[in-house]
Amino acid sequence: MNNSTETPVTIIGLGLMGQALAGAFLKAGHPTTVWNRTSSKADQLVTEGARLAPTVGDALKAGSLTILCVTDYPALYELLGANDAQLDGTTLINLTSGSSAQAREAARWAEQRGARYLDGAIMAIPPAIGTADAVILHSGPQTDFEAYESTLGVLGTVAYLGADHGLASLYDVAGLAMMWSVLNAWLQGTALLRTAGVDAATYAPFARQIAAGVAEWLPGYAEQIDSGSFPAEVSALESDARAMEHLIEESEAVGVNAELPKLLKAMADRAIAAGHGKEQYPVLIEEFGKIRND
Ligand code: NAP
């Protein structure tokens, strides 16, 4: 494993996130080379000790580790491809957001050009970079991750997910699905309670307790999904479906948007129609896993 403070690091892409990444490496004492299409975005980092590479090619040659963080994958290919970048012997860690397919394709593209490639996903905002709150996910060859694990640790809490380059992106979007579902459920409840004069701040601690309680169910429910067996230990799906109907009726009665509960009920109804009404809630995984043709 490379020594954390001596490893030279190159950052390509100095948007809001790239500047935060480069700043964290500089603060930790790493020799840091930067490049950005709009070179003025490097000015502050240069005053802090970064070296601005005149070209992408020079940036890539500055050391063995290059971190890429640009808008999207087309931008990445444009800046590396158009410059016919020499990637031989370089380890690229691509923290640009994208899909799992884009990550796997970029890995093939980079490896064909002689690079080692890890894909990553940043689960944080720029001000959190350099603190333990910044969770950064990586996937690709484990030995390549381990070679730079302590260096990457400067950025936050780093995690390795597995050899499949697509995993970091998949975990990233899975996390977003969780985040938006929890937030929308909270907004639904908040809208309902506001019709009775209960403000959001009053409901928030109660909602938080429910979310935390539901989170406790996940490991047990995950066992049911992984074993493909869904005995109704605490509740059957058909009971959940009846409660969903109450939520829809209540929402409509007080003039609150019922689209989300209707969606949930439609999925439960399909599973019940397929014969799963007496099984437990996670049997709905089959609704999510289906590739629908209708
Ligand atoms: P940003 O501030 O908009 O910066 C975009 C960067 O991409 C700039 O350096 C820009 O260069 C560069 N770029 C775009 N198109 C290019 C091209 N064709 N050729 C060369 N460079 C190009 O975005 P950001 O917030 O730093 O985000 C960067 C990545 O981090 C994104 O994939 C984003 O999803 C991810 N991310 C961001 C956050 C966040 O909170 N900001 C959180 C998690 C993940 P110029 O300066 O020359 O325009």
mmCIF file of C-alpha atoms and ligand atoms in Angstrom:
data_model
loop_
_atom_site.group_PDB
_atom_site.id
_atom_site.type_symbol
_atom_site.label_atom_id
_atom_site.label_comp_id
_atom_site.label_asym_id
_atom_site.label_seq_id
_atom_site.Cartn_x
_atom_site.Cartn_y
_atom_site.Cartn_z
ATOM 1 C CA MET A 1 0.000 0.000 0.000
ATOM 2 C CA ASN A 2 1.310 3.460 -0.918
ATOM 3 C CA ASN A 3 2.342 5.812 1.839
ATOM 4 C CA SER A 4 -0.555 8.171 2.357
ATOM 5 C CA THR A 5 1.264 11.521 2.321
ATOM 6 C CA GLU A 6 3.987 10.845 -0.258
ATOM 7 C CA THR A 7 1.890 9.486 -3.090
ATOM 8 C CA PRO A 8 1.613 12.018 -5.921
ATOM 9 C CA VAL A 9 -1.972 12.487 -7.020
ATOM 10 C CA THR A 10 -3.417 13.987 -10.189
ATOM 11 C CA ILE A 11 -6.936 15.378 -10.318
ATOM 12 C CA ILE A 12 -8.548 15.958 -13.710
ATOM 13 C CA GLY A 13 -11.741 17.999 -13.548
ATOM 14 C CA LEU A 14 -11.919 20.971 -11.202
ATOM 15 C CA GLY A 15 -15.620 21.626 -10.897
ATOM 16 C CA LEU A 16 -17.088 21.989 -7.423
ATOM 17 C CA MET A 17 -16.294 18.383 -6.573
ATOM 18 C CA GLY A 18 -12.889 18.152 -8.252
ATOM 19 C CA GLN A 19 -11.708 21.290 -6.419
ATOM 20 C CA ALA A 20 -12.788 19.752 -3.109
ATOM 21 C CA LEU A 21 -10.931 16.515 -3.922
ATOM 22 C CA ALA A 22 -7.743 18.328 -4.899
ATOM 23 C CA GLY A 23 -8.004 20.579 -1.837
ATOM 24 C CA ALA A 24 -8.215 17.558 0.477
ATOM 25 C CA PHE A 25 -5.096 15.979 -1.051
ATOM 26 C CA LEU A 26 -3.184 19.256 -0.770
ATOM 27 C CA LYS A 27 -4.236 19.693 2.837
ATOM 28 C CA ALA A 28 -2.987 16.188 3.603
ATOM 29 C CA GLY A 29 0.384 17.028 2.056
ATOM 30 C CA HIS A 30 0.224 15.071 -1.192
ATOM 31 C CA PRO A 31 2.122 16.381 -4.216
ATOM 32 C CA THR A 32 -0.974 17.305 -6.250
ATOM 33 C CA THR A 33 -1.168 17.952 -9.979
ATOM 34 C CA VAL A 34 -4.362 19.337 -11.460
ATOM 35 C CA TRP A 35 -5.858 19.916 -14.883
ATOM 36 C CA ASN A 36 -9.136 21.474 -15.940
ATOM 37 C CA ARG A 37 -10.559 22.506 -19.308
ATOM 38 C CA THR A 38 -11.104 25.996 -17.890
ATOM 39 C CA SER A 39 -7.688 26.514 -16.360
ATOM 40 C CA SER A 40 -8.706 29.488 -14.169
ATOM 41 C CA LYS A 41 -10.533 27.072 -11.872
ATOM 42 C CA ALA A 42 -7.095 25.875 -10.748
ATOM 43 C CA ASP A 43 -5.985 29.341 -9.537
ATOM 44 C CA GLN A 44 -6.892 28.914 -5.869
ATOM 45 C CA LEU A 45 -5.469 25.381 -5.750
ATOM 46 C CA VAL A 46 -2.202 26.612 -7.289
ATOM 47 C CA THR A 47 -1.881 29.220 -4.535
ATOM 48 C CA GLU A 48 -2.334 26.358 -2.069
ATOM 49 C CA GLY A 49 0.528 24.421 -3.680
ATOM 50 C CA ALA A 50 -0.982 22.456 -6.564
ATOM 51 C CA ARG A 51 0.898 22.145 -9.841
ATOM 52 C CA LEU A 52 -1.195 23.005 -12.897
ATOM 53 C CA ALA A 53 -0.379 20.670 -15.788
ATOM 54 C CA PRO A 54 -0.401 22.415 -19.173
ATOM 55 C CA THR A 55 -2.135 19.499 -20.929
ATOM 56 C CA VAL A 56 -4.149 16.419 -20.017
ATOM 57 C CA GLY A 57 -1.208 14.319 -21.220
ATOM 58 C CA ASP A 58 1.165 16.089 -18.813
ATOM 59 C CA ALA A 59 -1.329 15.636 -15.988
ATOM 60 C CA LEU A 60 -1.518 11.902 -16.633
ATOM 61 C CA LYS A 61 2.264 11.593 -16.676
ATOM 62 C CA ALA A 62 2.716 13.410 -13.345
ATOM 63 C CA GLY A 63 2.248 10.285 -11.230
ATOM 64 C CA SER A 64 0.783 6.823 -11.214
ATOM 65 C CA LEU A 65 -2.601 7.789 -9.722
ATOM 66 C CA THR A 66 -5.106 9.973 -11.572
ATOM 67 C CA ILE A 67 -8.549 10.802 -10.263
ATOM 68 C CA LEU A 68 -11.139 11.880 -12.805
ATOM 69 C CA CYS A 69 -14.173 13.929 -11.808
ATOM 70 C CA VAL A 70 -16.050 15.605 -14.636
ATOM 71 C CA THR A 71 -19.714 16.134 -15.501
ATOM 72 C CA ASP A 72 -20.386 12.821 -17.225
ATOM 73 C CA TYR A 73 -18.840 10.005 -19.267
ATOM 74 C CA PRO A 74 -19.083 11.760 -22.659
ATOM 75 C CA ALA A 75 -16.976 14.571 -21.128
ATOM 76 C CA LEU A 76 -14.502 11.982 -19.915
ATOM 77 C CA TYR A 77 -14.077 10.408 -23.359
ATOM 78 C CA GLU A 78 -13.874 13.830 -24.925
ATOM 79 C CA LEU A 79 -11.049 14.954 -22.714
ATOM 80 C CA LEU A 80 -9.104 11.681 -22.721
ATOM 81 C CA GLY A 81 -10.003 10.472 -26.213
ATOM 82 C CA ALA A 82 -9.625 13.739 -28.087
ATOM 83 C CA ASN A 83 -6.227 14.161 -26.541
ATOM 84 C CA ASP A 84 -5.307 10.580 -27.461
ATOM 85 C CA ALA A 85 -4.165 10.231 -23.869
ATOM 86 C CA GLN A 86 -1.388 7.793 -23.044
ATOM 87 C CA LEU A 87 -2.749 5.724 -20.178
ATOM 88 C CA ASP A 88 -0.083 3.019 -20.020
ATOM 89 C CA GLY A 89 0.793 2.191 -16.412
ATOM 90 C CA THR A 90 -1.636 4.737 -14.955
ATOM 91 C CA THR A 91 -4.244 3.886 -12.347
ATOM 92 C CA LEU A 92 -7.400 5.815 -13.152
ATOM 93 C CA ILE A 93 -10.020 6.263 -10.484
ATOM 94 C CA ASN A 94 -13.122 7.650 -12.105
ATOM 95 C CA LEU A 95 -15.379 9.438 -9.625
ATOM 96 C CA THR A 96 -17.626 10.825 -12.375
ATOM 97 C CA SER A 97 -21.277 9.868 -11.855
ATOM 98 C CA GLY A 98 -22.847 7.526 -14.392
ATOM 99 C CA SER A 99 -24.574 4.205 -14.947
ATOM 100 C CA SER A 100 -23.152 0.749 -14.246
ATOM 101 C CA ALA A 101 -22.975 0.069 -18.000
ATOM 102 C CA GLN A 102 -20.982 3.270 -18.534
ATOM 103 C CA ALA A 103 -18.603 2.256 -15.750
ATOM 104 C CA ARG A 104 -18.021 -1.214 -17.219
ATOM 105 C CA GLU A 105 -17.520 0.243 -20.705
ATOM 106 C CA ALA A 106 -15.059 2.857 -19.412
ATOM 107 C CA ALA A 107 -13.120 0.096 -17.626
ATOM 108 C CA ARG A 108 -12.790 -1.839 -20.897
ATOM 109 C CA TRP A 109 -11.841 1.357 -22.752
ATOM 110 C CA ALA A 110 -9.143 2.288 -20.231
ATOM 111 C CA GLU A 111 -7.779 -1.235 -19.820
ATOM 112 C CA GLN A 112 -7.427 -1.604 -23.604
ATOM 113 C CA ARG A 113 -5.161 1.440 -23.409
ATOM 114 C CA GLY A 114 -2.991 -0.082 -20.697
ATOM 115 C CA ALA A 115 -4.502 1.624 -17.642
ATOM 116 C CA ARG A 116 -5.676 0.121 -14.392
ATOM 117 C CA TYR A 117 -9.199 1.310 -13.713
ATOM 118 C CA LEU A 118 -11.414 1.660 -10.678
ATOM 119 C CA ASP A 119 -14.837 3.197 -10.815
ATOM 120 C CA GLY A 120 -16.162 5.202 -7.915
ATOM 121 C CA ALA A 121 -19.198 7.047 -6.634
ATOM 122 C CA ILE A 122 -19.152 9.970 -4.236
ATOM 123 C CA MET A 123 -21.983 9.884 -1.718
ATOM 124 C CA ALA A 124 -21.311 13.376 -0.385
ATOM 125 C CA ILE A 125 -21.359 17.076 -1.171
ATOM 126 C CA PRO A 126 -18.092 18.991 -1.752
ATOM 127 C CA PRO A 127 -17.850 20.581 1.743
ATOM 128 C CA ALA A 128 -17.878 17.092 3.319
ATOM 129 C CA ILE A 129 -14.840 15.922 1.321
ATOM 130 C CA GLY A 130 -11.907 15.338 3.658
ATOM 131 C CA THR A 131 -14.185 14.332 6.551
ATOM 132 C CA ALA A 132 -15.454 10.921 7.624
ATOM 133 C CA ASP A 133 -18.952 11.973 6.497
ATOM 134 C CA ALA A 134 -17.890 11.715 2.854
ATOM 135 C CA VAL A 135 -18.531 8.133 1.800
ATOM 136 C CA ILE A 136 -16.773 7.190 -1.430
ATOM 137 C CA LEU A 137 -17.534 3.836 -3.024
ATOM 138 C CA HIS A 138 -15.128 1.953 -5.290
ATOM 139 C CA SER A 139 -15.375 -1.082 -7.532
ATOM 140 C CA GLY A 140 -12.909 -2.846 -9.820
ATOM 141 C CA PRO A 141 -9.826 -4.973 -9.160
ATOM 142 C CA GLN A 142 -9.280 -5.298 -5.401
ATOM 143 C CA THR A 143 -5.492 -5.118 -5.639
ATOM 144 C CA ASP A 144 -5.755 -1.742 -7.389
ATOM 145 C CA PHE A 145 -8.030 -0.437 -4.660
ATOM 146 C CA GLU A 146 -5.759 -1.739 -1.904
ATOM 147 C CA ALA A 147 -2.722 -0.147 -3.552
ATOM 148 C CA TYR A 148 -4.276 3.305 -3.039
ATOM 149 C CA GLU A 149 -6.664 2.717 -0.148
ATOM 150 C CA SER A 150 -4.731 4.793 2.377
ATOM 151 C CA THR A 151 -4.226 7.614 -0.154
ATOM 152 C CA LEU A 152 -7.934 7.665 -0.965
ATOM 153 C CA GLY A 153 -8.689 7.698 2.769
ATOM 154 C CA VAL A 154 -7.717 11.391 2.737
ATOM 155 C CA LEU A 155 -11.012 12.065 0.942
ATOM 156 C CA GLY A 156 -13.303 10.485 3.510
ATOM 157 C CA THR A 157 -14.658 7.062 4.346
ATOM 158 C CA VAL A 158 -13.674 4.836 1.451
ATOM 159 C CA ALA A 159 -15.340 1.516 0.745
ATOM 160 C CA TYR A 160 -14.546 -1.313 -1.662
ATOM 161 C CA LEU A 161 -17.577 -3.122 -3.095
ATOM 162 C CA GLY A 162 -16.229 -5.786 -5.437
ATOM 163 C CA ALA A 163 -14.513 -6.566 -8.731
ATOM 164 C CA ASP A 164 -17.456 -5.685 -11.002
ATOM 165 C CA HIS A 165 -16.772 -2.104 -12.133
ATOM 166 C CA GLY A 166 -20.520 -1.393 -12.231
ATOM 167 C CA LEU A 167 -21.077 -1.896 -8.499
ATOM 168 C CA ALA A 168 -20.197 1.617 -7.326
ATOM 169 C CA SER A 169 -22.762 3.130 -9.706
ATOM 170 C CA LEU A 170 -25.392 0.579 -8.714
ATOM 171 C CA TYR A 171 -24.898 1.261 -4.999
ATOM 172 C CA ASP A 172 -25.017 4.969 -5.786
ATOM 173 C CA VAL A 173 -28.447 4.803 -7.447
ATOM 174 C CA ALA A 174 -29.702 2.271 -4.880
ATOM 175 C CA GLY A 175 -28.840 4.827 -2.203
ATOM 176 C CA LEU A 176 -30.710 7.515 -4.128
ATOM 177 C CA ALA A 177 -33.762 5.239 -4.380
ATOM 178 C CA MET A 178 -33.701 4.835 -0.607
ATOM 179 C CA MET A 179 -33.231 8.554 -0.011
ATOM 180 C CA TRP A 180 -36.072 9.713 -2.238
ATOM 181 C CA SER A 181 -38.463 7.011 -1.039
ATOM 182 C CA VAL A 182 -37.911 7.953 2.600
ATOM 183 C CA LEU A 183 -38.236 11.659 1.831
ATOM 184 C CA ASN A 184 -41.400 11.210 -0.238
ATOM 185 C CA ALA A 185 -42.994 9.035 2.448
ATOM 186 C CA TRP A 186 -42.210 11.737 4.981
ATOM 187 C CA LEU A 187 -43.639 14.443 2.713
ATOM 188 C CA GLN A 188 -46.840 12.421 2.241
ATOM 189 C CA GLY A 189 -47.281 12.126 6.002
ATOM 190 C CA THR A 190 -46.392 15.765 6.544
ATOM 191 C CA ALA A 191 -48.961 16.880 3.964
ATOM 192 C CA LEU A 192 -51.625 14.738 5.672
ATOM 193 C CA LEU A 193 -50.862 16.149 9.123
ATOM 194 C CA ARG A 194 -50.738 19.740 7.928
ATOM 195 C CA THR A 195 -54.418 19.410 6.977
ATOM 196 C CA ALA A 196 -55.039 19.094 10.737
ATOM 197 C CA GLY A 197 -52.750 21.993 11.620
ATOM 198 C CA VAL A 198 -49.760 19.859 12.664
ATOM 199 C CA ASP A 199 -46.595 21.507 11.393
ATOM 200 C CA ALA A 200 -43.700 19.662 9.754
ATOM 201 C CA ALA A 201 -41.376 20.176 12.727
ATOM 202 C CA THR A 202 -43.855 18.487 15.072
ATOM 203 C CA TYR A 203 -44.186 15.419 12.852
ATOM 204 C CA ALA A 204 -40.458 15.144 11.967
ATOM 205 C CA PRO A 205 -39.256 13.405 15.189
ATOM 206 C CA PHE A 206 -42.158 10.955 15.020
ATOM 207 C CA ALA A 207 -41.398 10.225 11.348
ATOM 208 C CA ARG A 208 -37.737 9.756 12.170
ATOM 209 C CA GLN A 209 -38.625 7.129 14.750
ATOM 210 C CA ILE A 210 -40.763 5.238 12.227
ATOM 211 C CA ALA A 211 -38.016 5.352 9.592
ATOM 212 C CA ALA A 212 -35.469 4.052 12.110
ATOM 213 C CA GLY A 213 -37.861 1.294 13.208
ATOM 214 C CA VAL A 214 -38.496 0.189 9.621
ATOM 215 C CA ALA A 215 -34.744 0.202 8.951
ATOM 216 C CA GLU A 216 -34.409 -2.414 11.700
ATOM 217 C CA TRP A 217 -36.519 -4.807 9.638
ATOM 218 C CA LEU A 218 -34.152 -4.782 6.653
ATOM 219 C CA PRO A 219 -31.690 -7.549 7.640
ATOM 220 C CA GLY A 220 -34.501 -10.032 8.384
ATOM 221 C CA TYR A 221 -36.381 -9.081 5.223
ATOM 222 C CA ALA A 222 -33.156 -9.398 3.228
ATOM 223 C CA GLU A 223 -32.822 -12.990 4.467
ATOM 224 C CA GLN A 224 -36.300 -13.715 3.111
ATOM 225 C CA ILE A 225 -35.393 -12.220 -0.281
ATOM 226 C CA ASP A 226 -32.101 -14.090 -0.502
ATOM 227 C CA SER A 227 -33.741 -17.386 0.443
ATOM 228 C CA GLY A 228 -36.760 -16.774 -1.831
ATOM 229 C CA SER A 229 -39.139 -17.694 1.001
ATOM 230 C CA PHE A 230 -41.589 -15.153 2.474
ATOM 231 C CA PRO A 231 -43.524 -16.604 5.403
ATOM 232 C CA ALA A 232 -45.816 -13.979 6.989
ATOM 233 C CA GLU A 233 -44.132 -13.795 10.388
ATOM 234 C CA VAL A 234 -45.573 -10.432 11.434
ATOM 235 C CA SER A 235 -47.993 -9.414 8.696
ATOM 236 C CA ALA A 236 -49.336 -10.675 5.369
ATOM 237 C CA LEU A 237 -49.188 -8.585 2.205
ATOM 238 C CA GLU A 238 -53.002 -8.577 1.959
ATOM 239 C CA SER A 239 -53.134 -6.787 5.366
ATOM 240 C CA ASP A 240 -50.635 -4.203 4.100
ATOM 241 C CA ALA A 241 -52.796 -3.721 0.995
ATOM 242 C CA ARG A 242 -55.846 -2.943 3.160
ATOM 243 C CA ALA A 243 -53.823 -0.335 5.083
ATOM 244 C CA MET A 244 -52.662 1.150 1.775
ATOM 245 C CA GLU A 245 -56.320 1.600 0.830
ATOM 246 C CA HIS A 246 -56.827 3.597 4.058
ATOM 247 C CA LEU A 247 -53.883 5.807 3.161
ATOM 248 C CA ILE A 248 -55.323 6.440 -0.314
ATOM 249 C CA GLU A 249 -58.816 7.162 1.059
ATOM 250 C CA GLU A 250 -57.518 9.474 3.764
ATOM 251 C CA SER A 251 -55.288 11.342 1.309
ATOM 252 C CA GLU A 252 -58.105 11.860 -1.175
ATOM 253 C CA ALA A 253 -60.572 12.855 1.548
ATOM 254 C CA VAL A 254 -58.351 15.675 2.812
ATOM 255 C CA GLY A 255 -57.099 16.753 -0.613
ATOM 256 C CA VAL A 256 -53.579 15.349 -0.414
ATOM 257 C CA ASN A 257 -51.857 13.863 -3.469
ATOM 258 C CA ALA A 258 -52.514 10.091 -3.547
ATOM 259 C CA GLU A 259 -50.319 9.134 -6.524
ATOM 260 C CA LEU A 260 -47.606 7.466 -4.454
ATOM 261 C CA PRO A 261 -49.879 5.311 -2.273
ATOM 262 C CA LYS A 262 -51.808 4.330 -5.416
ATOM 263 C CA LEU A 263 -48.576 3.166 -7.013
ATOM 264 C CA LEU A 264 -47.722 1.109 -3.913
ATOM 265 C CA LYS A 265 -51.220 -0.383 -3.852
ATOM 266 C CA ALA A 266 -51.079 -1.259 -7.556
ATOM 267 C CA MET A 267 -47.845 -3.186 -6.994
ATOM 268 C CA ALA A 268 -49.264 -4.984 -3.961
ATOM 269 C CA ASP A 269 -52.459 -5.825 -5.883
ATOM 270 C CA ARG A 270 -50.455 -7.378 -8.709
ATOM 271 C CA ALA A 271 -48.490 -9.522 -6.239
ATOM 272 C CA ILE A 272 -51.733 -10.561 -4.521
ATOM 273 C CA ALA A 273 -53.287 -11.426 -7.896
ATOM 274 C CA ALA A 274 -50.216 -13.576 -8.555
ATOM 275 C CA GLY A 275 -51.005 -15.523 -5.374
ATOM 276 C CA HIS A 276 -48.692 -13.831 -2.840
ATOM 277 C CA GLY A 277 -51.309 -12.210 -0.565
ATOM 278 C CA LYS A 278 -50.579 -14.472 2.386
ATOM 279 C CA GLU A 279 -46.821 -13.928 2.191
ATOM 280 C CA GLN A 280 -44.796 -11.161 3.826
ATOM 281 C CA TYR A 281 -44.118 -7.715 2.328
ATOM 282 C CA PRO A 282 -40.662 -8.403 0.801
ATOM 283 C CA VAL A 283 -42.319 -10.795 -1.658
ATOM 284 C CA LEU A 284 -42.884 -7.552 -3.606
ATOM 285 C CA ILE A 285 -39.251 -7.841 -4.727
ATOM 286 C CA GLU A 286 -40.668 -9.842 -7.612
ATOM 287 C CA GLU A 287 -42.538 -6.730 -8.752
ATOM 288 C CA PHE A 288 -39.283 -4.789 -8.761
ATOM 289 C CA GLY A 289 -37.326 -7.594 -10.375
ATOM 290 C CA LYS A 290 -39.747 -8.109 -13.242
ATOM 291 C CA ILE A 291 -38.966 -6.753 -16.654
ATOM 292 C CA ARG A 292 -42.392 -5.561 -17.649
ATOM 293 C CA ASN A 293 -43.550 -5.676 -21.261
ATOM 294 C CA ASP A 294 -46.898 -3.893 -20.819
HETATM 295 P P1 NAP B 1 -19.323 20.869 -12.012
HETATM 296 O O1 NAP B 1 -19.017 21.835 -10.925
HETATM 297 O O2 NAP B 1 -20.412 21.215 -12.963
HETATM 298 O O3 NAP B 1 -17.970 20.605 -12.828
HETATM 299 C C1 NAP B 1 -17.967 19.853 -14.010
HETATM 300 C C2 NAP B 1 -16.548 19.571 -14.411
HETATM 301 O O4 NAP B 1 -16.545 18.790 -15.623
HETATM 302 C C3 NAP B 1 -15.745 20.842 -14.712
HETATM 303 O O5 NAP B 1 -14.395 20.609 -14.323
HETATM 304 C C4 NAP B 1 -15.858 20.925 -16.228
HETATM 305 O O6 NAP B 1 -14.827 21.667 -16.837
HETATM 306 C C5 NAP B 1 -15.732 19.473 -16.581
HETATM 307 N N1 NAP B 1 -16.202 19.180 -17.944
HETATM 308 C C6 NAP B 1 -17.473 19.106 -18.362
HETATM 309 N N2 NAP B 1 -17.523 18.803 -19.665
HETATM 310 C C7 NAP B 1 -16.229 18.688 -20.077
HETATM 311 C C8 NAP B 1 -15.620 18.369 -21.318
HETATM 312 N N3 NAP B 1 -16.358 18.128 -22.421
HETATM 313 N N4 NAP B 1 -14.267 18.310 -21.375
HETATM 314 C C9 NAP B 1 -13.512 18.561 -20.269
HETATM 315 N N5 NAP B 1 -14.043 18.863 -19.057
HETATM 316 C C10 NAP B 1 -15.382 18.920 -18.960
HETATM 317 O O7 NAP B 1 -19.693 19.430 -11.434
HETATM 318 P P2 NAP B 1 -19.249 18.776 -10.032
HETATM 319 O O8 NAP B 1 -20.243 19.154 -8.989
HETATM 320 O O9 NAP B 1 -17.804 19.039 -9.806
HETATM 321 O O10 NAP B 1 -19.494 17.235 -10.359
HETATM 322 C C11 NAP B 1 -18.500 16.445 -10.996
HETATM 323 C C12 NAP B 1 -18.942 14.981 -10.885
HETATM 324 O O11 NAP B 1 -19.055 14.661 -9.477
HETATM 325 C C13 NAP B 1 -20.306 14.725 -11.520
HETATM 326 O O12 NAP B 1 -20.311 13.467 -12.164
HETATM 327 C C14 NAP B 1 -21.234 14.734 -10.317
HETATM 328 O O13 NAP B 1 -22.412 13.944 -10.531
HETATM 329 C C15 NAP B 1 -20.333 14.109 -9.251
HETATM 330 N N6 NAP B 1 -20.807 14.425 -7.903
HETATM 331 C C16 NAP B 1 -21.003 15.725 -7.527
HETATM 332 C C17 NAP B 1 -21.495 16.009 -6.269
HETATM 333 C C18 NAP B 1 -21.732 17.432 -5.822
HETATM 334 O O14 NAP B 1 -22.380 17.630 -4.785
HETATM 335 N N7 NAP B 1 -21.205 18.434 -6.512
HETATM 336 C C19 NAP B 1 -21.802 14.954 -5.381
HETATM 337 C C20 NAP B 1 -21.572 13.641 -5.782
HETATM 338 C C21 NAP B 1 -21.091 13.384 -7.053
HETATM 339 P P3 NAP B 1 -14.972 23.265 -16.993
HETATM 340 O O15 NAP B 1 -14.653 23.837 -15.646
HETATM 341 O O16 NAP B 1 -14.003 23.616 -18.048
HETATM 342 O O17 NAP B 1 -16.407 23.542 -17.395
#
